mmCIF file of C-alpha atoms and ligand atoms in Angstrom:
data_model
loop_
_atom_site.group_PDB
_atom_site.id
_atom_site.type_symbol
_atom_site.label_atom_id
_atom_site.label_comp_id
_atom_site.label_asym_id
_atom_site.label_seq_id
_atom_site.Cartn_x
_atom_site.Cartn_y
_atom_site.Cartn_z
ATOM 1 C CA MET A 129 -231.547 0.932 -33.010
ATOM 2 C CA ILE A 130 -229.734 -1.887 -30.753
ATOM 3 C CA SER A 131 -230.911 -5.257 -32.438
ATOM 4 C CA VAL A 132 -229.673 -8.789 -30.618
ATOM 5 C CA GLN A 133 -228.445 -12.113 -31.793
ATOM 6 C CA PRO A 134 -228.453 -15.037 -29.213
ATOM 7 C CA ALA A 135 -225.990 -16.802 -29.706
ATOM 8 C CA GLN A 136 -226.669 -21.204 -30.191
ATOM 9 C CA ALA A 137 -226.469 -21.084 -27.199
ATOM 10 C CA ALA A 138 -226.880 -21.745 -23.435
ATOM 11 C CA CYS A 139 -225.762 -18.275 -22.491
ATOM 12 C CA GLY A 140 -224.740 -15.252 -24.963
ATOM 13 C CA ALA A 141 -225.611 -12.438 -27.495
ATOM 14 C CA SER A 142 -224.038 -10.043 -30.214
ATOM 15 C CA VAL A 143 -225.429 -6.587 -29.390
ATOM 16 C CA ARG A 144 -225.171 -4.685 -32.924
ATOM 17 C CA GLY A 145 -226.270 -0.843 -33.805
ATOM 18 C CA VAL A 146 -224.550 0.869 -30.769
ATOM 19 C CA ASP A 147 -220.960 2.651 -30.638
ATOM 20 C CA LEU A 148 -219.336 2.383 -27.978
ATOM 21 C CA SER A 149 -217.151 5.180 -28.621
ATOM 22 C CA ALA A 150 -219.879 7.715 -28.760
ATOM 23 C CA PRO A 151 -222.014 9.292 -25.288
ATOM 24 C CA LEU A 152 -225.289 7.239 -24.578
ATOM 25 C CA ASP A 153 -228.339 8.441 -23.574
ATOM 26 C CA LEU A 154 -230.116 6.288 -20.514
ATOM 27 C CA ALA A 155 -232.345 4.578 -22.735
ATOM 28 C CA THR A 156 -229.285 2.833 -24.723
ATOM 29 C CA VAL A 157 -227.730 1.707 -21.441
ATOM 30 C CA ASN A 158 -231.099 0.550 -19.783
ATOM 31 C CA ARG A 159 -231.273 -1.251 -22.486
ATOM 32 C CA ILE A 160 -227.740 -2.697 -22.896
ATOM 33 C CA ARG A 161 -227.705 -3.347 -19.115
ATOM 34 C CA GLU A 162 -231.362 -5.148 -20.409
ATOM 35 C CA ILE A 163 -229.647 -7.069 -22.589
ATOM 36 C CA TRP A 164 -226.578 -8.162 -20.050
ATOM 37 C CA LEU A 165 -228.603 -9.637 -17.790
ATOM 38 C CA LYS A 166 -231.057 -11.559 -20.257
ATOM 39 C CA HIS A 167 -228.123 -12.971 -21.574
ATOM 40 C CA GLN A 168 -225.328 -12.839 -19.262
ATOM 41 C CA VAL A 169 -222.421 -12.760 -21.716
ATOM 42 C CA ILE A 170 -222.731 -9.922 -25.001
ATOM 43 C CA ALA A 171 -220.268 -9.179 -27.467
ATOM 44 C CA PHE A 172 -220.286 -5.493 -29.332
ATOM 45 C CA GLU A 173 -218.302 -6.352 -32.040
ATOM 46 C CA ASP A 174 -216.538 -3.755 -34.631
ATOM 47 C CA GLN A 175 -215.964 -0.971 -31.596
ATOM 48 C CA GLN A 176 -212.928 0.908 -32.058
ATOM 49 C CA LEU A 177 -212.212 2.260 -28.364
ATOM 50 C CA ALA A 178 -209.387 4.155 -26.924
ATOM 51 C CA VAL A 179 -208.928 3.610 -22.982
ATOM 52 C CA GLU A 180 -210.709 5.938 -21.803
ATOM 53 C CA ASP A 181 -213.894 4.960 -24.079
ATOM 54 C CA LEU A 182 -213.687 1.431 -22.288
ATOM 55 C CA GLU A 183 -213.357 3.566 -18.906
ATOM 56 C CA ARG A 184 -216.472 5.838 -20.008
ATOM 57 C CA PHE A 185 -219.250 2.532 -20.843
ATOM 58 C CA THR A 186 -218.517 0.488 -17.915
ATOM 59 C CA LEU A 187 -218.749 3.262 -15.582
ATOM 60 C CA LEU A 188 -222.253 3.271 -17.096
ATOM 61 C CA ILE A 189 -222.924 -0.190 -16.059
ATOM 62 C CA GLY A 190 -221.669 -0.298 -12.742
ATOM 63 C CA PRO A 191 -219.155 1.778 -10.470
ATOM 64 C CA ARG A 192 -215.477 0.413 -10.666
ATOM 65 C CA GLY A 193 -213.840 -2.842 -9.558
ATOM 66 C CA GLU A 194 -211.423 -4.308 -7.299
ATOM 67 C CA ASP A 195 -209.013 -5.449 -9.436
ATOM 68 C CA PRO A 196 -206.555 -7.242 -7.139
ATOM 69 C CA TYR A 197 -203.074 -8.509 -8.323
ATOM 70 C CA ILE A 198 -202.476 -7.282 -11.503
ATOM 71 C CA ALA A 199 -201.118 -3.952 -11.946
ATOM 72 C CA PRO A 200 -202.624 -2.065 -14.098
ATOM 73 C CA ILE A 201 -201.925 -0.027 -17.470
ATOM 74 C CA PRO A 202 -199.855 3.914 -16.712
ATOM 75 C CA GLY A 203 -202.393 6.423 -15.990
ATOM 76 C CA HIS A 204 -205.710 4.044 -16.442
ATOM 77 C CA LYS A 205 -205.490 2.523 -12.478
ATOM 78 C CA HIS A 206 -208.331 0.212 -12.879
ATOM 79 C CA VAL A 207 -207.660 -1.059 -16.541
ATOM 80 C CA VAL A 208 -205.527 -4.164 -16.873
ATOM 81 C CA GLU A 209 -203.837 -5.920 -20.311
ATOM 82 C CA ILE A 210 -204.828 -10.008 -20.647
ATOM 83 C CA ARG A 211 -201.165 -11.016 -22.245
ATOM 84 C CA ARG A 212 -199.511 -13.198 -23.835
ATOM 85 C CA GLU A 213 -196.265 -12.673 -26.212
ATOM 86 C CA ALA A 214 -195.822 -14.764 -29.357
ATOM 87 C CA ASP A 215 -192.936 -16.619 -27.703
ATOM 88 C CA GLU A 216 -194.134 -16.715 -24.020
ATOM 89 C CA THR A 217 -193.636 -20.756 -22.557
ATOM 90 C CA SER A 218 -195.771 -20.114 -18.807
ATOM 91 C CA ARG A 219 -198.908 -21.187 -18.511
ATOM 92 C CA LEU A 220 -202.036 -20.270 -20.329
ATOM 93 C CA PHE A 221 -202.912 -17.357 -18.169
ATOM 94 C CA ALA A 222 -207.034 -18.248 -16.337
ATOM 95 C CA GLU A 223 -207.191 -21.375 -18.262
ATOM 96 C CA ASN A 224 -209.562 -23.003 -15.148
ATOM 97 C CA TRP A 225 -213.809 -22.153 -14.552
ATOM 98 C CA HIS A 226 -213.574 -19.232 -12.396
ATOM 99 C CA SER A 227 -215.845 -16.230 -11.809
ATOM 100 C CA ASP A 228 -213.583 -12.880 -11.421
ATOM 101 C CA TRP A 229 -212.277 -12.557 -7.786
ATOM 102 C CA SER A 230 -214.738 -14.343 -5.928
ATOM 103 C CA PHE A 231 -212.394 -14.525 -3.555
ATOM 104 C CA LEU A 232 -213.682 -10.416 -3.105
ATOM 105 C CA PRO A 233 -215.594 -9.814 0.008
ATOM 106 C CA SER A 234 -217.929 -8.297 -2.847
ATOM 107 C CA PRO A 235 -216.722 -9.661 -5.936
ATOM 108 C CA PRO A 236 -217.499 -7.944 -8.908
ATOM 109 C CA ALA A 237 -220.688 -8.260 -10.756
ATOM 110 C CA GLY A 238 -219.596 -8.069 -14.577
ATOM 111 C CA THR A 239 -216.294 -8.239 -16.352
ATOM 112 C CA ALA A 240 -215.362 -6.167 -19.609
ATOM 113 C CA LEU A 241 -212.974 -6.979 -21.896
ATOM 114 C CA TYR A 242 -211.408 -5.668 -25.112
ATOM 115 C CA GLY A 243 -210.076 -7.251 -27.844
ATOM 116 C CA CYS A 244 -206.628 -5.337 -28.810
ATOM 117 C CA VAL A 245 -204.663 -7.841 -30.422
ATOM 118 C CA ILE A 246 -206.213 -11.428 -31.682
ATOM 119 C CA PRO A 247 -204.587 -14.008 -32.288
ATOM 120 C CA PRO A 248 -205.573 -16.112 -36.065
ATOM 121 C CA VAL A 249 -206.540 -19.220 -34.371
ATOM 122 C CA GLY A 250 -207.222 -20.242 -31.102
ATOM 123 C CA GLY A 251 -207.892 -18.527 -28.429
ATOM 124 C CA ASP A 252 -211.191 -18.187 -27.721
ATOM 125 C CA THR A 253 -213.056 -17.429 -23.671
ATOM 126 C CA LEU A 254 -215.483 -20.104 -22.653
ATOM 127 C CA PHE A 255 -218.597 -18.877 -20.120
ATOM 128 C CA ALA A 256 -220.483 -21.433 -18.339
ATOM 129 C CA ASP A 257 -224.238 -20.417 -17.677
ATOM 130 C CA GLN A 258 -224.316 -20.881 -14.002
ATOM 131 C CA TYR A 259 -227.830 -20.673 -13.373
ATOM 132 C CA ALA A 260 -229.103 -23.309 -15.885
ATOM 133 C CA ALA A 261 -225.463 -25.276 -13.632
ATOM 134 C CA TRP A 262 -227.624 -24.632 -10.473
ATOM 135 C CA ASP A 263 -231.329 -25.280 -11.741
ATOM 136 C CA SER A 264 -229.913 -28.683 -13.487
ATOM 137 C CA LEU A 265 -228.053 -30.066 -10.269
ATOM 138 C CA PRO A 266 -228.990 -33.599 -9.495
ATOM 139 C CA ALA A 267 -231.603 -33.211 -6.502
ATOM 140 C CA ALA A 268 -229.309 -35.497 -3.569
ATOM 141 C CA LEU A 269 -226.498 -32.872 -4.493
ATOM 142 C CA LYS A 270 -228.510 -29.548 -4.955
ATOM 143 C CA ALA A 271 -229.374 -30.918 -0.837
ATOM 144 C CA ALA A 272 -226.252 -31.499 0.135
ATOM 145 C CA VAL A 273 -225.181 -27.601 -0.909
ATOM 146 C CA THR A 274 -227.922 -25.583 -0.467
ATOM 147 C CA ASP A 275 -227.794 -23.325 1.862
ATOM 148 C CA ARG A 276 -223.835 -24.405 2.500
ATOM 149 C CA LYS A 277 -221.112 -21.775 1.609
ATOM 150 C CA ALA A 278 -217.935 -22.421 -0.191
ATOM 151 C CA ILE A 279 -214.796 -20.996 1.430
ATOM 152 C CA HIS A 280 -212.924 -19.190 -1.313
ATOM 153 C CA SER A 281 -209.332 -18.034 -1.870
ATOM 154 C CA ALA A 282 -206.847 -16.350 -4.206
ATOM 155 C CA ARG A 283 -203.612 -18.520 -2.287
ATOM 156 C CA ARG A 284 -203.821 -21.007 -5.128
ATOM 157 C CA GLY A 285 -203.216 -18.556 -7.995
ATOM 158 C CA TYR A 286 -201.609 -15.910 -6.492
ATOM 159 C CA SER A 287 -199.180 -16.164 -3.503
ATOM 160 C CA PRO A 288 -195.888 -16.517 -3.175
ATOM 161 C CA LYS A 289 -196.531 -20.397 -3.613
ATOM 162 C CA GLY A 290 -199.271 -19.610 -6.291
ATOM 163 C CA ALA A 291 -199.812 -20.908 -9.865
ATOM 164 C CA TYR A 292 -198.631 -16.678 -10.340
ATOM 165 C CA GLY A 293 -196.271 -16.771 -7.649
ATOM 166 C CA GLU A 294 -192.884 -16.702 -7.414
ATOM 167 C CA LYS A 295 -192.099 -19.690 -10.094
ATOM 168 C CA ASP A 296 -194.373 -18.295 -12.340
ATOM 169 C CA ARG A 297 -192.223 -14.453 -12.143
ATOM 170 C CA ALA A 298 -189.048 -16.048 -12.443
ATOM 171 C CA ALA A 299 -190.412 -18.162 -15.741
ATOM 172 C CA GLY A 300 -191.163 -14.739 -17.335
ATOM 173 C CA ARG A 301 -194.638 -13.788 -17.474
ATOM 174 C CA SER A 302 -195.286 -10.700 -19.936
ATOM 175 C CA MET A 303 -198.565 -9.956 -18.023
ATOM 176 C CA ALA A 304 -198.618 -7.226 -14.732
ATOM 177 C CA ILE A 305 -198.872 -10.889 -12.319
ATOM 178 C CA ARG A 306 -198.593 -8.850 -8.941
ATOM 179 C CA PHE A 307 -198.361 -11.871 -5.920
ATOM 180 C CA SER A 308 -199.292 -11.842 -1.969
ATOM 181 C CA GLU A 309 -199.562 -12.871 1.008
ATOM 182 C CA THR A 310 -202.611 -11.493 1.078
ATOM 183 C CA ALA A 311 -203.775 -14.063 -1.287
ATOM 184 C CA MET A 312 -203.933 -16.863 0.975
ATOM 185 C CA ARG A 313 -206.971 -14.862 3.202
ATOM 186 C CA THR A 314 -210.195 -16.379 3.121
ATOM 187 C CA GLN A 315 -214.045 -15.164 1.785
ATOM 188 C CA SER A 316 -217.080 -17.330 2.137
ATOM 189 C CA HIS A 317 -219.764 -17.602 -0.328
ATOM 190 C CA PRO A 318 -223.131 -19.241 -0.628
ATOM 191 C CA ILE A 319 -222.768 -21.852 -2.859
ATOM 192 C CA GLY A 320 -226.078 -21.222 -4.616
ATOM 193 C CA ARG A 321 -225.946 -17.613 -4.804
ATOM 194 C CA ILE A 322 -229.415 -15.658 -5.480
ATOM 195 C CA HIS A 323 -228.021 -12.756 -8.594
ATOM 196 C CA PRO A 324 -229.304 -9.419 -6.376
ATOM 197 C CA GLU A 325 -230.672 -8.082 -9.881
ATOM 198 C CA THR A 326 -232.886 -11.099 -11.488
ATOM 199 C CA GLY A 327 -233.121 -12.792 -7.792
ATOM 200 C CA ARG A 328 -232.347 -16.199 -9.585
ATOM 201 C CA THR A 329 -230.018 -18.652 -7.671
ATOM 202 C CA ALA A 330 -226.491 -19.598 -9.550
ATOM 203 C CA LEU A 331 -223.797 -22.189 -8.579
ATOM 204 C CA TYR A 332 -221.072 -20.287 -7.417
ATOM 205 C CA VAL A 333 -217.595 -22.069 -7.180
ATOM 206 C CA SER A 334 -214.876 -22.702 -8.680
ATOM 207 C CA ALA A 335 -211.768 -25.387 -9.268
ATOM 208 C CA ALA A 336 -209.608 -21.757 -9.436
ATOM 209 C CA TYR A 337 -210.403 -20.512 -6.300
ATOM 210 C CA VAL A 338 -212.322 -22.308 -4.315
ATOM 211 C CA ILE A 339 -211.151 -24.323 -1.511
ATOM 212 C CA GLY A 340 -213.402 -25.827 0.189
ATOM 213 C CA ILE A 341 -216.698 -25.575 2.717
ATOM 214 C CA GLU A 342 -217.699 -24.230 5.420
ATOM 215 C CA GLY A 343 -218.715 -26.469 8.548
ATOM 216 C CA MET A 344 -217.214 -29.840 6.360
ATOM 217 C CA PRO A 345 -214.755 -32.164 6.498
ATOM 218 C CA ASP A 346 -212.311 -31.525 3.892
ATOM 219 C CA ASN A 347 -212.650 -35.290 2.893
ATOM 220 C CA GLU A 348 -216.222 -34.504 2.426
ATOM 221 C CA SER A 349 -216.208 -31.285 0.784
ATOM 222 C CA ALA A 350 -213.552 -32.733 -1.559
ATOM 223 C CA ASP A 351 -216.159 -34.965 -2.326
ATOM 224 C CA LEU A 352 -218.866 -32.430 -3.006
ATOM 225 C CA LEU A 353 -216.999 -29.865 -5.128
ATOM 226 C CA ALA A 354 -215.434 -32.911 -7.436
ATOM 227 C CA GLN A 355 -219.066 -33.357 -7.968
ATOM 228 C CA LEU A 356 -220.110 -29.767 -8.585
ATOM 229 C CA TYR A 357 -216.488 -29.397 -11.069
ATOM 230 C CA GLU A 358 -217.760 -32.015 -13.304
ATOM 231 C CA HIS A 359 -221.327 -30.671 -13.287
ATOM 232 C CA MET A 360 -220.534 -27.137 -13.969
ATOM 233 C CA GLY A 361 -219.288 -27.115 -16.642
ATOM 234 C CA GLN A 362 -220.634 -29.454 -19.323
ATOM 235 C CA GLN A 363 -220.777 -28.791 -22.377
ATOM 236 C CA GLN A 364 -224.820 -27.897 -22.779
ATOM 237 C CA PHE A 365 -223.985 -25.119 -20.307
ATOM 238 C CA ILE A 366 -221.577 -23.293 -22.582
ATOM 239 C CA TYR A 367 -220.810 -20.632 -24.572
ATOM 240 C CA ARG A 368 -217.433 -19.954 -27.023
ATOM 241 C CA HIS A 369 -216.689 -16.681 -27.651
ATOM 242 C CA ARG A 370 -214.439 -16.122 -30.418
ATOM 243 C CA TRP A 371 -212.499 -12.969 -30.512
ATOM 244 C CA ALA A 372 -211.707 -10.216 -33.045
ATOM 245 C CA VAL A 373 -210.138 -7.246 -32.902
ATOM 246 C CA GLY A 374 -212.673 -4.594 -31.639
ATOM 247 C CA THR A 375 -214.825 -6.729 -30.115
ATOM 248 C CA LEU A 376 -216.087 -5.603 -26.355
ATOM 249 C CA VAL A 377 -217.618 -8.493 -24.709
ATOM 250 C CA LEU A 378 -219.401 -7.549 -21.319
ATOM 251 C CA TRP A 379 -219.760 -10.701 -18.817
ATOM 252 C CA ASP A 380 -222.270 -10.871 -15.538
ATOM 253 C CA ASN A 381 -219.745 -12.739 -12.733
ATOM 254 C CA ARG A 382 -223.198 -13.518 -10.559
ATOM 255 C CA CYS A 383 -223.753 -16.251 -13.017
ATOM 256 C CA LEU A 384 -221.106 -17.463 -15.224
ATOM 257 C CA VAL A 385 -217.870 -18.687 -15.088
ATOM 258 C CA HIS A 386 -215.629 -18.268 -17.620
ATOM 259 C CA LYS A 387 -212.024 -19.734 -18.704
ATOM 260 C CA ALA A 388 -209.357 -18.814 -20.785
ATOM 261 C CA THR A 389 -208.284 -21.691 -23.958
ATOM 262 C CA GLY A 390 -204.896 -21.853 -25.581
ATOM 263 C CA GLY A 391 -203.893 -23.145 -29.202
ATOM 264 C CA TYR A 392 -202.010 -19.934 -30.642
ATOM 265 C CA GLU A 393 -198.907 -20.338 -29.534
ATOM 266 C CA GLY A 394 -196.261 -18.398 -31.329
ATOM 267 C CA HIS A 395 -198.458 -15.514 -31.887
ATOM 268 C CA ARG A 396 -199.460 -12.837 -29.179
ATOM 269 C CA ARG A 397 -202.493 -11.678 -27.714
ATOM 270 C CA LEU A 398 -203.724 -8.817 -25.819
ATOM 271 C CA LEU A 399 -206.864 -7.687 -24.869
ATOM 272 C CA GLN A 400 -207.591 -4.447 -22.154
ATOM 273 C CA ARG A 401 -209.795 -5.713 -19.237
ATOM 274 C CA ILE A 402 -212.252 -3.663 -16.565
ATOM 275 C CA THR A 403 -213.782 -5.219 -13.912
ATOM 276 C CA ILE A 404 -217.572 -3.685 -12.343
ATOM 277 C CA ALA A 405 -218.467 -3.992 -8.965
ATOM 278 C CA GLU A 406 -222.077 -3.911 -7.914
ATOM 279 C CA ARG A 407 -223.943 -0.712 -8.384
ATOM 280 C CA GLY A 408 -223.843 0.965 -4.887
ATOM 281 C CA LEU A 409 -220.142 -0.397 -4.600
ATOM 282 C CA GLN A 410 -217.124 1.599 -5.750
ATOM 283 C CA ALA A 411 -213.478 0.093 -5.253
ATOM 284 C CA ALA A 412 -211.030 2.740 -4.168
HETATM 285 C C1 SIN B 576 -209.849 -13.751 -17.603
HETATM 286 O O1 SIN B 576 -210.007 -14.495 -17.294
HETATM 287 O O2 SIN B 576 -210.362 -12.278 -17.644
HETATM 288 C C2 SIN B 576 -209.806 -13.879 -19.014
HETATM 289 C C3 SIN B 576 -209.998 -14.893 -19.727
HETATM 290 C C4 SIN B 576 -209.082 -14.781 -21.586
HETATM 291 O O3 SIN B 576 -207.993 -14.731 -21.277
HETATM 292 O O4 SIN B 576 -209.803 -14.998 -22.728
#
């Protein structure tokens, strides 16, 4: 019997009473989707999942997402590792607020992340509720960005000159990042983006991937974006997830931003990740 323990935060819940390594019936899957859409980020603790279990479970939630710029693990073309070795000195991966791969024409609806090796301290993941961020935007700022589109690009991270580019590779990052010139591409999405399943509007920008606002001079858009970035990561929107080995976290990229945190120097951290496309869309 599934039970839900909401987090003492704007979003987030712990889901108990389901073994994700076992086959799940339709009613259970529908219930999990319902909980996910309501709480935005949900954690299943004490799961013992082989990679195949992770693949099977995520396919029940939605089709495979596209994962540019991170090579998959051998034999599992949709599973990537979020990895940091104990002695690694490269900058933290994903330390700025972002919604996964928002620079794609059809960004992933969701992401599943499974804790394999978790440090004894630090390494939490922060999630910020972007429905609440949109709903609480100051009126003048909301009016200035309503019906506007932000220009997203992977260039700051994944181009050869980006944060995970040539210099980063030379510095010896352990994660299988594959930077590329394709990261220079751009893709626009509404700043107030309507969630296709809930119909609610969420703020959909991030300092990691947004490089401007369509049809607006850079100085004007930089000022508006700075105000949005300051607003979107406020404490009242945040759920802090503390990891344990065997926890699977499933989040909704359409109404959340997230970021990694450090504080585990000298310890290894390893998680497996699968992105989930919108229903009806399937990555190659
Ligand atoms: C991610 O953004 O997928 C990684 C989050 C984390 O490492 O905590």
